[in-house]
XYZ file of C-alpha atoms in Angstrom:
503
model
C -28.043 206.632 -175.703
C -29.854 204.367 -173.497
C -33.545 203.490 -174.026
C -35.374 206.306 -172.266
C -38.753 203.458 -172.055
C -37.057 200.362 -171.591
C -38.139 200.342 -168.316
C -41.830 200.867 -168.973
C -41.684 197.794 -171.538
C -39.794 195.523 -169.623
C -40.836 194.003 -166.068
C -37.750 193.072 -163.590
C -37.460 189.547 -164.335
C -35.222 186.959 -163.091
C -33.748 183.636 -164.933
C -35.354 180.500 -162.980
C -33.175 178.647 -160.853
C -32.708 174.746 -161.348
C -35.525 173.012 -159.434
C -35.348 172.364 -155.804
C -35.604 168.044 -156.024
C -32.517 168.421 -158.820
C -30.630 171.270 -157.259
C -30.669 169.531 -153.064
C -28.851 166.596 -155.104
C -25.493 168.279 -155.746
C -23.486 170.979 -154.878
C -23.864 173.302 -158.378
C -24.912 176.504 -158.390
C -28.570 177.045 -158.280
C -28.950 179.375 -160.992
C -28.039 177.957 -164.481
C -26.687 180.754 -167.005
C -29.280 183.013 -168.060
C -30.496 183.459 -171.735
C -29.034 186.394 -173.429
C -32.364 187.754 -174.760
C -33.866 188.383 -170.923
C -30.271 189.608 -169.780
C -30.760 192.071 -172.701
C -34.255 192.663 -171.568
C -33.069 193.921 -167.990
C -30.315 195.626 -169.082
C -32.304 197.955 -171.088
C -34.610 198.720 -168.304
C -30.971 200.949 -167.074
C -32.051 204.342 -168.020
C -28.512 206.137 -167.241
C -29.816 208.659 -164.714
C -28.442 212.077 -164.553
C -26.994 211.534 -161.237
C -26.184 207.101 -161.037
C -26.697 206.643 -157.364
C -26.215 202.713 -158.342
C -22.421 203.504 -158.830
C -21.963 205.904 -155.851
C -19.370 204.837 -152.753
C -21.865 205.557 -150.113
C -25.037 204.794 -151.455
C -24.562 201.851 -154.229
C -21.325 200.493 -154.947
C -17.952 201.017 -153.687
C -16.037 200.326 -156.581
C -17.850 203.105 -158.548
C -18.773 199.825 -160.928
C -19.743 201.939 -164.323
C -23.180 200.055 -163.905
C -24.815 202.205 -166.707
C -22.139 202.129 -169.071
C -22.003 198.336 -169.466
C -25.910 197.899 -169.005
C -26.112 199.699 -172.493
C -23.340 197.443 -173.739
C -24.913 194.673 -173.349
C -28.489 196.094 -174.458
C -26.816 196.937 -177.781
C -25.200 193.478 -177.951
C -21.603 194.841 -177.672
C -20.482 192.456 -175.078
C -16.509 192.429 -175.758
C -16.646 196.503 -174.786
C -19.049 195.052 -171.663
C -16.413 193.291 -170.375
C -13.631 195.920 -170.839
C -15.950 198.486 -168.971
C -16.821 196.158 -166.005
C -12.960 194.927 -165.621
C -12.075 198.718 -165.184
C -13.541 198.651 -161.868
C -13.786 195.341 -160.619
C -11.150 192.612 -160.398
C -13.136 189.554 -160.107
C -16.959 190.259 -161.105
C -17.425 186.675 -161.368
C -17.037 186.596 -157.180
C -19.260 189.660 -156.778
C -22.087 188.942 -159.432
C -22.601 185.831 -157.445
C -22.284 186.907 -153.659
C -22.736 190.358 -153.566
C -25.994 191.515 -151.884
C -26.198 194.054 -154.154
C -26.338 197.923 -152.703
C -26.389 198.991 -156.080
C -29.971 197.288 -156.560
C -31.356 199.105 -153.455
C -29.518 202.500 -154.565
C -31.255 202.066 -158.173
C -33.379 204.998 -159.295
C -36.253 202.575 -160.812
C -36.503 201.584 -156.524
C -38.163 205.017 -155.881
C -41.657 204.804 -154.275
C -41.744 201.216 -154.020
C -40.647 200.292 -157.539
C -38.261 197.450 -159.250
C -34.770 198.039 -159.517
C -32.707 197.011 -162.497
C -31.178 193.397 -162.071
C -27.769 194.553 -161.673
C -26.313 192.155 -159.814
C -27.818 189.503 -162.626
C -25.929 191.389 -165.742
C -22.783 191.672 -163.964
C -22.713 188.074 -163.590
C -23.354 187.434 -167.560
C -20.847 189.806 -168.798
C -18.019 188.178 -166.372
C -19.534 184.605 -167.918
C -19.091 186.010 -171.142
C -15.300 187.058 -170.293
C -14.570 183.312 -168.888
C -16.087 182.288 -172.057
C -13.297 184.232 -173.828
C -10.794 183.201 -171.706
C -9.291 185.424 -169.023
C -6.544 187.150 -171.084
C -3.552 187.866 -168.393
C -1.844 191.589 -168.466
C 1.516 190.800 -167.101
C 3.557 194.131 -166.673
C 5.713 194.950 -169.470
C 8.222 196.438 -166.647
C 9.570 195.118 -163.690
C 9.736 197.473 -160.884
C 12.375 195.685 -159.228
C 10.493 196.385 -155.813
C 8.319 193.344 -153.760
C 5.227 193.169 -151.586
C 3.629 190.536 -149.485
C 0.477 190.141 -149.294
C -0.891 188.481 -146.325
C -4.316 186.579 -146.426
C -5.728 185.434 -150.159
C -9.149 186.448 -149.696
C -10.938 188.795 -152.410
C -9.278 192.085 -150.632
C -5.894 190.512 -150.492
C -6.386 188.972 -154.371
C -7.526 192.352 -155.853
C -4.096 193.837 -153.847
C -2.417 191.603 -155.207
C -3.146 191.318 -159.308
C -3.393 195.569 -159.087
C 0.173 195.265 -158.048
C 1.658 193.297 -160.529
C 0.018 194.567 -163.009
C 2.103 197.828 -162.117
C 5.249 195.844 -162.417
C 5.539 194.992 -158.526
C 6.952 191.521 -157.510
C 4.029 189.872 -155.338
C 3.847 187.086 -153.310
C 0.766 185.766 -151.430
C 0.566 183.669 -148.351
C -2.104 181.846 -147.058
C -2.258 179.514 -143.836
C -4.679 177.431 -145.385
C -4.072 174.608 -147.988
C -5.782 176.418 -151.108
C -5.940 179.847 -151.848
C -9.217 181.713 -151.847
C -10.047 182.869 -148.299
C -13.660 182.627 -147.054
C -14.186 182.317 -151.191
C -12.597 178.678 -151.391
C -13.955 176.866 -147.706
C -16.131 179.614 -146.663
C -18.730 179.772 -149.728
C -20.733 176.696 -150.358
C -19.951 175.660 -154.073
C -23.998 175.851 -154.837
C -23.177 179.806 -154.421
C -19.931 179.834 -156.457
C -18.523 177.025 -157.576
C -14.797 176.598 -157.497
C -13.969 176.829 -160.771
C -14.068 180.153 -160.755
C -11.557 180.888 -158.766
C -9.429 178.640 -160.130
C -10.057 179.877 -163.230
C -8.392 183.845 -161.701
C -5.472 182.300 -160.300
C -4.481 180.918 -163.250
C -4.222 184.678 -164.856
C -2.395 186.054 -161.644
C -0.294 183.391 -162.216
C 0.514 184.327 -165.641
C 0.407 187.947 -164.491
C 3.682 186.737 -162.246
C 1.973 186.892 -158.453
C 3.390 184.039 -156.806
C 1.050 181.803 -154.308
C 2.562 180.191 -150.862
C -0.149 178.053 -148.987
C 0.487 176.066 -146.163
C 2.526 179.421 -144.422
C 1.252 180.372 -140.861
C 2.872 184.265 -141.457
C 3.653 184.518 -137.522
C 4.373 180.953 -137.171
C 5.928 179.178 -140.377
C 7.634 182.631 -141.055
C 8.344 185.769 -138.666
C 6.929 189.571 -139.707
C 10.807 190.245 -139.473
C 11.983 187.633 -142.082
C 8.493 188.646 -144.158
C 9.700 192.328 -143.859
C 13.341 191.586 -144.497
C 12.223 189.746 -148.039
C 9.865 192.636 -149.014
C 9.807 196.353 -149.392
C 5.868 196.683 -148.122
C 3.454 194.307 -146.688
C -0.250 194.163 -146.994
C -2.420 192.422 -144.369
C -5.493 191.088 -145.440
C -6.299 188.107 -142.856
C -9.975 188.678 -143.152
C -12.983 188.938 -140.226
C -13.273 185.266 -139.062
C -13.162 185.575 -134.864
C -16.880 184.441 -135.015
C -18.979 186.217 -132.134
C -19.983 183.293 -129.452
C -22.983 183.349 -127.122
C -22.600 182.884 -123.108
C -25.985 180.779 -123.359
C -26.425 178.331 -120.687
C -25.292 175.205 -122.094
C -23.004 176.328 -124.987
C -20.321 173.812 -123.892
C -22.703 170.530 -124.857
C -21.618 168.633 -128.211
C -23.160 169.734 -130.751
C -22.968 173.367 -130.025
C -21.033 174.798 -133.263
C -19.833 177.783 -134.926
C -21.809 177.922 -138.002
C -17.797 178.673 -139.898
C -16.944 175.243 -138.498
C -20.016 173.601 -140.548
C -19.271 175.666 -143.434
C -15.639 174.872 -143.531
C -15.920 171.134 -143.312
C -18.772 170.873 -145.745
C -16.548 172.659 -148.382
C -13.465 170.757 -147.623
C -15.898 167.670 -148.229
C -17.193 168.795 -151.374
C -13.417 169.428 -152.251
C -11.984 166.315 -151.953
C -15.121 164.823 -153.771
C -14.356 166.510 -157.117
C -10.455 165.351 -156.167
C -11.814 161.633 -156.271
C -11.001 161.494 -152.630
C -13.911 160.194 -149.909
C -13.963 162.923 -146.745
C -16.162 163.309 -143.892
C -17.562 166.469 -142.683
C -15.757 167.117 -139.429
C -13.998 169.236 -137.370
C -10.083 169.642 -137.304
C -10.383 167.581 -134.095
C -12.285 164.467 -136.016
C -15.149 165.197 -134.546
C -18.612 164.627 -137.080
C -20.053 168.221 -138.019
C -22.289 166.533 -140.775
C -25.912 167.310 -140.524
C -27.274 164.406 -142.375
C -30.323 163.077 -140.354
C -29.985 165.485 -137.740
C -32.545 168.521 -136.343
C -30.460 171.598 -137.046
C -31.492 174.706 -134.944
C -29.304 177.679 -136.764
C -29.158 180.711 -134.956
C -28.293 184.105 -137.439
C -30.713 185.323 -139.899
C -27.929 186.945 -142.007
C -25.952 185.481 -144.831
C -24.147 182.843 -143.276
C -27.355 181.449 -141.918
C -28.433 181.143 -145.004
C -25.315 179.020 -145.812
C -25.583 177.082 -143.213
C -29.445 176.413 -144.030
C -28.403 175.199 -148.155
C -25.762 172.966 -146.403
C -28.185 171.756 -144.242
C -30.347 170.302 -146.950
C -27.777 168.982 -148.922
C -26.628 166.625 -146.460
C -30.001 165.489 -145.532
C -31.188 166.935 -142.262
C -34.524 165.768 -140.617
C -35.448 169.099 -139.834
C -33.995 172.869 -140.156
C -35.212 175.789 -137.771
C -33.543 179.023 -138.447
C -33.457 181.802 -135.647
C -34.022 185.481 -135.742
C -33.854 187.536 -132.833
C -35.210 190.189 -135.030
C -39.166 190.810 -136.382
C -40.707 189.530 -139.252
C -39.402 192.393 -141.548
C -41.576 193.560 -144.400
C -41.288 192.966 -147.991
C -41.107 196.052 -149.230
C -38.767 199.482 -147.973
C -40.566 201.285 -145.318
C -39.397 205.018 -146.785
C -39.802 206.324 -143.511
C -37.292 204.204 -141.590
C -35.343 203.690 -144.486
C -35.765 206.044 -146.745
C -34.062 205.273 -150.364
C -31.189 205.265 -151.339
C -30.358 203.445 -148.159
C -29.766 200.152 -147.576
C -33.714 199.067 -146.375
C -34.373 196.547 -143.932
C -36.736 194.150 -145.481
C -37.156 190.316 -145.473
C -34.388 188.682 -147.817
C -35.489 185.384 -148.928
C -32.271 183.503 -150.121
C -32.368 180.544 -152.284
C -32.022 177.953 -149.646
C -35.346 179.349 -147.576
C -37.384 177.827 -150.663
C -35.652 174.255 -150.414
C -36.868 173.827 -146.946
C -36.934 174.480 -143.268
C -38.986 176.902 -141.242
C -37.607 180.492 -140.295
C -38.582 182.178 -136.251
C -39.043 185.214 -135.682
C -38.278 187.449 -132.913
C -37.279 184.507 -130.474
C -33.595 184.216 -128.329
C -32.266 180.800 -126.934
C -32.731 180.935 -123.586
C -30.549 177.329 -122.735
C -29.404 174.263 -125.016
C -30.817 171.605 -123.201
C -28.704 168.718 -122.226
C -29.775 165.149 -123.285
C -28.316 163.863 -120.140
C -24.288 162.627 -121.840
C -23.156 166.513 -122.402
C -24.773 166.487 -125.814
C -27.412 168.484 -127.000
C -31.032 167.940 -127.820
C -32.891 170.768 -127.586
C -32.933 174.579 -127.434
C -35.375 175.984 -125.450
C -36.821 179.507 -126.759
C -38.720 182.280 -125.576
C -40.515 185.161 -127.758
C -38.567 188.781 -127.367
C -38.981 191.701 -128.112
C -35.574 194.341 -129.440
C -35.433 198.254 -129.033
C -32.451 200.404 -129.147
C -31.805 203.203 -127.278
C -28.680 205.622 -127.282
C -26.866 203.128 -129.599
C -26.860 199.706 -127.107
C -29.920 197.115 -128.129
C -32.139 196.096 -125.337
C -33.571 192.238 -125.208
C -36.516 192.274 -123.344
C -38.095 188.386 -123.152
C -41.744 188.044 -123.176
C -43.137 185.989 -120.393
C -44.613 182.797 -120.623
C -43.595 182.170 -124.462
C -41.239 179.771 -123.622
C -40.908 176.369 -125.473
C -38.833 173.493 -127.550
C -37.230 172.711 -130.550
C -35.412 169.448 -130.780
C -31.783 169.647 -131.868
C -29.022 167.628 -132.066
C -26.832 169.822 -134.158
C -26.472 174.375 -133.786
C -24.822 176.612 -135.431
C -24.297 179.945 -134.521
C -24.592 182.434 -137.068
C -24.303 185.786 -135.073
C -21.855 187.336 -136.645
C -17.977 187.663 -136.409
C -16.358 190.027 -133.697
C -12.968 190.719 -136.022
C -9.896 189.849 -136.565
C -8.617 186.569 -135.002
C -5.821 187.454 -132.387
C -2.739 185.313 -134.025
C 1.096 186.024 -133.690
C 2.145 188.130 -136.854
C -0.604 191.074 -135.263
C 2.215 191.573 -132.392
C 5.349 190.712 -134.794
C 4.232 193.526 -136.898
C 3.555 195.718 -133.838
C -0.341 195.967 -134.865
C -3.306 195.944 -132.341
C -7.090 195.505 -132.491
C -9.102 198.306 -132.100
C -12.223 197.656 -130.028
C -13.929 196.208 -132.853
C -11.378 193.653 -132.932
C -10.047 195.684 -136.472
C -6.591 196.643 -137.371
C -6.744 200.844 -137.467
C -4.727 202.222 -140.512
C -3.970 205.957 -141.422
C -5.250 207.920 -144.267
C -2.708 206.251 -146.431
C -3.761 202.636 -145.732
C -0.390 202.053 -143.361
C -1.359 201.251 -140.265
C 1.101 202.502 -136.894
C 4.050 200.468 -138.668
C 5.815 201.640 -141.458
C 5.649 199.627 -144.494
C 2.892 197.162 -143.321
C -0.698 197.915 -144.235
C -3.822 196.902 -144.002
C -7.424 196.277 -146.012
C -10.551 194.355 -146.507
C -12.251 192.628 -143.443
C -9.312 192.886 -141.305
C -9.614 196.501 -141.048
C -13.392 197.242 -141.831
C -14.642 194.517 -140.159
C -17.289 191.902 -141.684
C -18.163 193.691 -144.562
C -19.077 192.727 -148.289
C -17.166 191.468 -150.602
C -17.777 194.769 -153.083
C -16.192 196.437 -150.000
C -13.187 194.157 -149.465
C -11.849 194.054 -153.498
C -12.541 198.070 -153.252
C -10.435 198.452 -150.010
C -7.935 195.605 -151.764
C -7.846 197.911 -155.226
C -7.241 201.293 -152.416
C -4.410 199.870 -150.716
C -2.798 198.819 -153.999
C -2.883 202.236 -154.713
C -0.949 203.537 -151.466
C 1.445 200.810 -151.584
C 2.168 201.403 -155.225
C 2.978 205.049 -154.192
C 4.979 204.340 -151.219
C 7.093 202.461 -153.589
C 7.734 205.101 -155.525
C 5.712 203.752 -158.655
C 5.364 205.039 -162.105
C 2.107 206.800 -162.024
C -1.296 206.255 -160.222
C -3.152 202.729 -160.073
C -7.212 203.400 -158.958
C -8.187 204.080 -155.013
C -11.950 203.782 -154.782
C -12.286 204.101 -151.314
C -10.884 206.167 -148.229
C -9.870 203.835 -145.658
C -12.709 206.154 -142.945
C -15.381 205.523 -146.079
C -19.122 204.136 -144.502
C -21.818 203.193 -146.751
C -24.854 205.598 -146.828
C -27.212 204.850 -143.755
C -30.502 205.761 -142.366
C -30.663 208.053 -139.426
């Protein structure tokens, strides 16, 4: 029985993160573990509602995380049966406590009328320390199906396929183009948001749980779709979002023009080979210097990855940061009448990295990066705008004489991603985009070729990761039954699923 005023005596409190001077120094995470007796706190501010819109597929989370359940766990100190109920739902809560945005916050009953939500997002990430602390026992299957499936792409949607397989007795293999496995987790994610460790530290139990890891394999290229079918009895793509969305801008093709992937990739391949022992530049695959140190850095993107882009920033010393939204000042609070709860609200996120530094616009579009004269660039010039919508299409409207400077010598475009990238294996495997640039698949997670489906990014689009591991755990499901397995494995989404919006 949870406690019914745990709420009333206990304010939403967060752990403090490690001071901005120290934190700017290194690549660590910024928030240190937090102390068991405020993670207790929180957690007993849960007050298992009747009806847990936290843990609902529309509204909170998609992978109907048993958010009250383990909140009382921990508030009664049983953390082993904590860990047991969070694991039932979630293959890696270690990836989500850290990067998740949380819809279960804003879906939190406590959020009605302008109130604080439980830290959710906060315990979750305790109780999966607490099961690294125990070490992550692997559950090999105790009998082999004698049936295989690839999995294509190693990011959290192709992972969670993957270890929900083998634990049913399937042989997996994963292949990844890149040199590590991980996805947008290993070179994607600076470390100071999750440090590498951690996934490390789940590869080594779906290793022990027998999935076997390829890297370095181009599927398309390095090996055919026929050769990959021809090996396996079902395939699972899972390549991820990462065609980022460009800009026709007037003077987009200067130097120093970047995707803001590009400076996140490079950074974490630096950081890398610095806990390797080996000394790397930040670059591009071409050579060319993507390092921001004693640059001005315009970033363009008010989302996540500008935030990225913005803690990178600082941590390689940048004269100046000026982050970009083409968007209003949002408000701090949920406007009910826009978005009324349990809706995701539109209000001003303040990420770690805004508090080291830099100064965010509002409401301002690039009108032209301004050439310094060699076909680099060293300024943007912006104008104030204003954004409506009508019937669906947004209309940019630029307010005259607002125009003016920012120096730059180094952009990164953080607008968002446009899909899937077009690459070889999508015609091999007789799959096309849809206009989203997704892959379509049918109500069983196959998309129009038999035996070859589909999940995570690749076929929702950008999404979150909550999303991509639920979409991962779905298609494990489908696969498992088109392979005739022994009984059910979990399927918490429908591959048509949305999350709960305002109208």
């Amino acid at each position: 029985m949870p406690d019914p005023n745990g709420f009333l005596r206990y304010p939403r409190r967060m752990p403090a993160r490690r001071p901005v001077p120290v934190r700017i120094s290194d690549w660590r995470e910024v928030y240190p573990p937090a102390g068991a007796e405020l993670i207790r706190e929180q957690a007993t501010r849960c007050m298992d509602c009747g009806i847990p819109f936290c843990h609902s597929d529309t509204a909170g989370c998609p992978l109907a995380n048993r958010i009250p359940d383990w909140n009382d766990l921990v508030r009664t100190g049983n953390w082993g049966a904590a860990v047991e109920s969070l694991h039932a739902t979630n293959n890696f809560p270690e990836f989500t406590g850290r990067l998740c945005p949380a819809p279960c916050e804003a879906a939190c009953v406590l959020g009605i009328g302008g109130g604080e939500p439980v830290t959710i997002k906060q315990v979750e990430v305790e109780i999966a320390n607490a099961a690294a602390a125990r070490g992550l026992t692997p559950r090999p299957a105790p009998v082999p199906s004698g049936r295989s499936v690839a999995v294509v792409g190693s990011g959290p949607a192709g992972l969670a396929a993957a270890q929900q397989l083998a634990r049913a007795g399937h042989a997996v293999t994963v292949y990844e183009r890149d040199d590590a496995i991980g996805g947008l987790l290993r070179y994607g994610i600076p470390d100071f948001k999750l440090e590498k460790r951690h996934i490390d530290a789940r590869l080594a139990q779906l290793d022990a749980e027998g999935v076997v890891f390829r890297t370095g394999v181009n599927v398309g290229v390095d090996v055919t779709a026929e050769q990959l079918r021809d090996r396996h009895d079902a395939v699972l793509l899972a390549c991820g979002a990462l065609q980022g969305r460009d800009t026709d801008t007037p003077g987009r093709q200067l130097r120093g023009v970047h995707q803001a992937m590009a400076h996140l990739v490079a950074a974490n391949r630096v950081v890398a080979a610095a806990g390797e022992g080996r000394p790397a530049l930040a670059t591009l695959p071409d050579g060319t210097p993507i390092d921001a140190a004693g640059r001005h850095v315009v970033i363009i993107g008010g989302g996540d990855t500008a935030a990225d882009c913005l803690g990178v920033a600082h941590r390689q010393g940048a004269a100046g940061v000026h982050q970009l939204d083409l968007y209003p000042h949002p408000p701090r609070a949920r406007d009910e009448a826009r978005d009324p709860w349990p809706t995701w609200p539109w209000i001003l996120r303040e990420y770690p990295a805004h508090e080291e530094g830099g100064e965010r616009v509002f409401a301002v579009a690039v009108q032209e990066f301004v050439d310094d004269g060699t076909g680099a660039v060293r300024a943007v010039r912006i104008a104030e705008v204003t954004v409506e919508k009508h019937d669906g299409r947004r209309i940019v409207t630029t307010v005259p004489g607002t125009e003016r400077e920012l120096p730059a010598d180094l952009v990164l475009l953080a607008i968002g991603f446009e899909g899937t990238e077009e690459q070889p294996l999508l015609a091999q495997f007789g799959v096309t985009r849809n206009a989203r640039g997704a892959v379509d698949s049918r109500e069983d997670w196959q998309t129009g070729a038999d035996g070859v489906f589909v999940a995570g990014d690749m076929h929702r689009g950008a999404s979150l990761i909550v999303w991509a591991i639920a979409e991962g755990r779905a298609a494990a499901a489908a696969i498992h039954g088109y392979l005739d397995g022994t009984g059910t494995l979990p399927a918490p989404v429908h591959p048509a699923a949305q999350p709960l919006a305002a109208r």
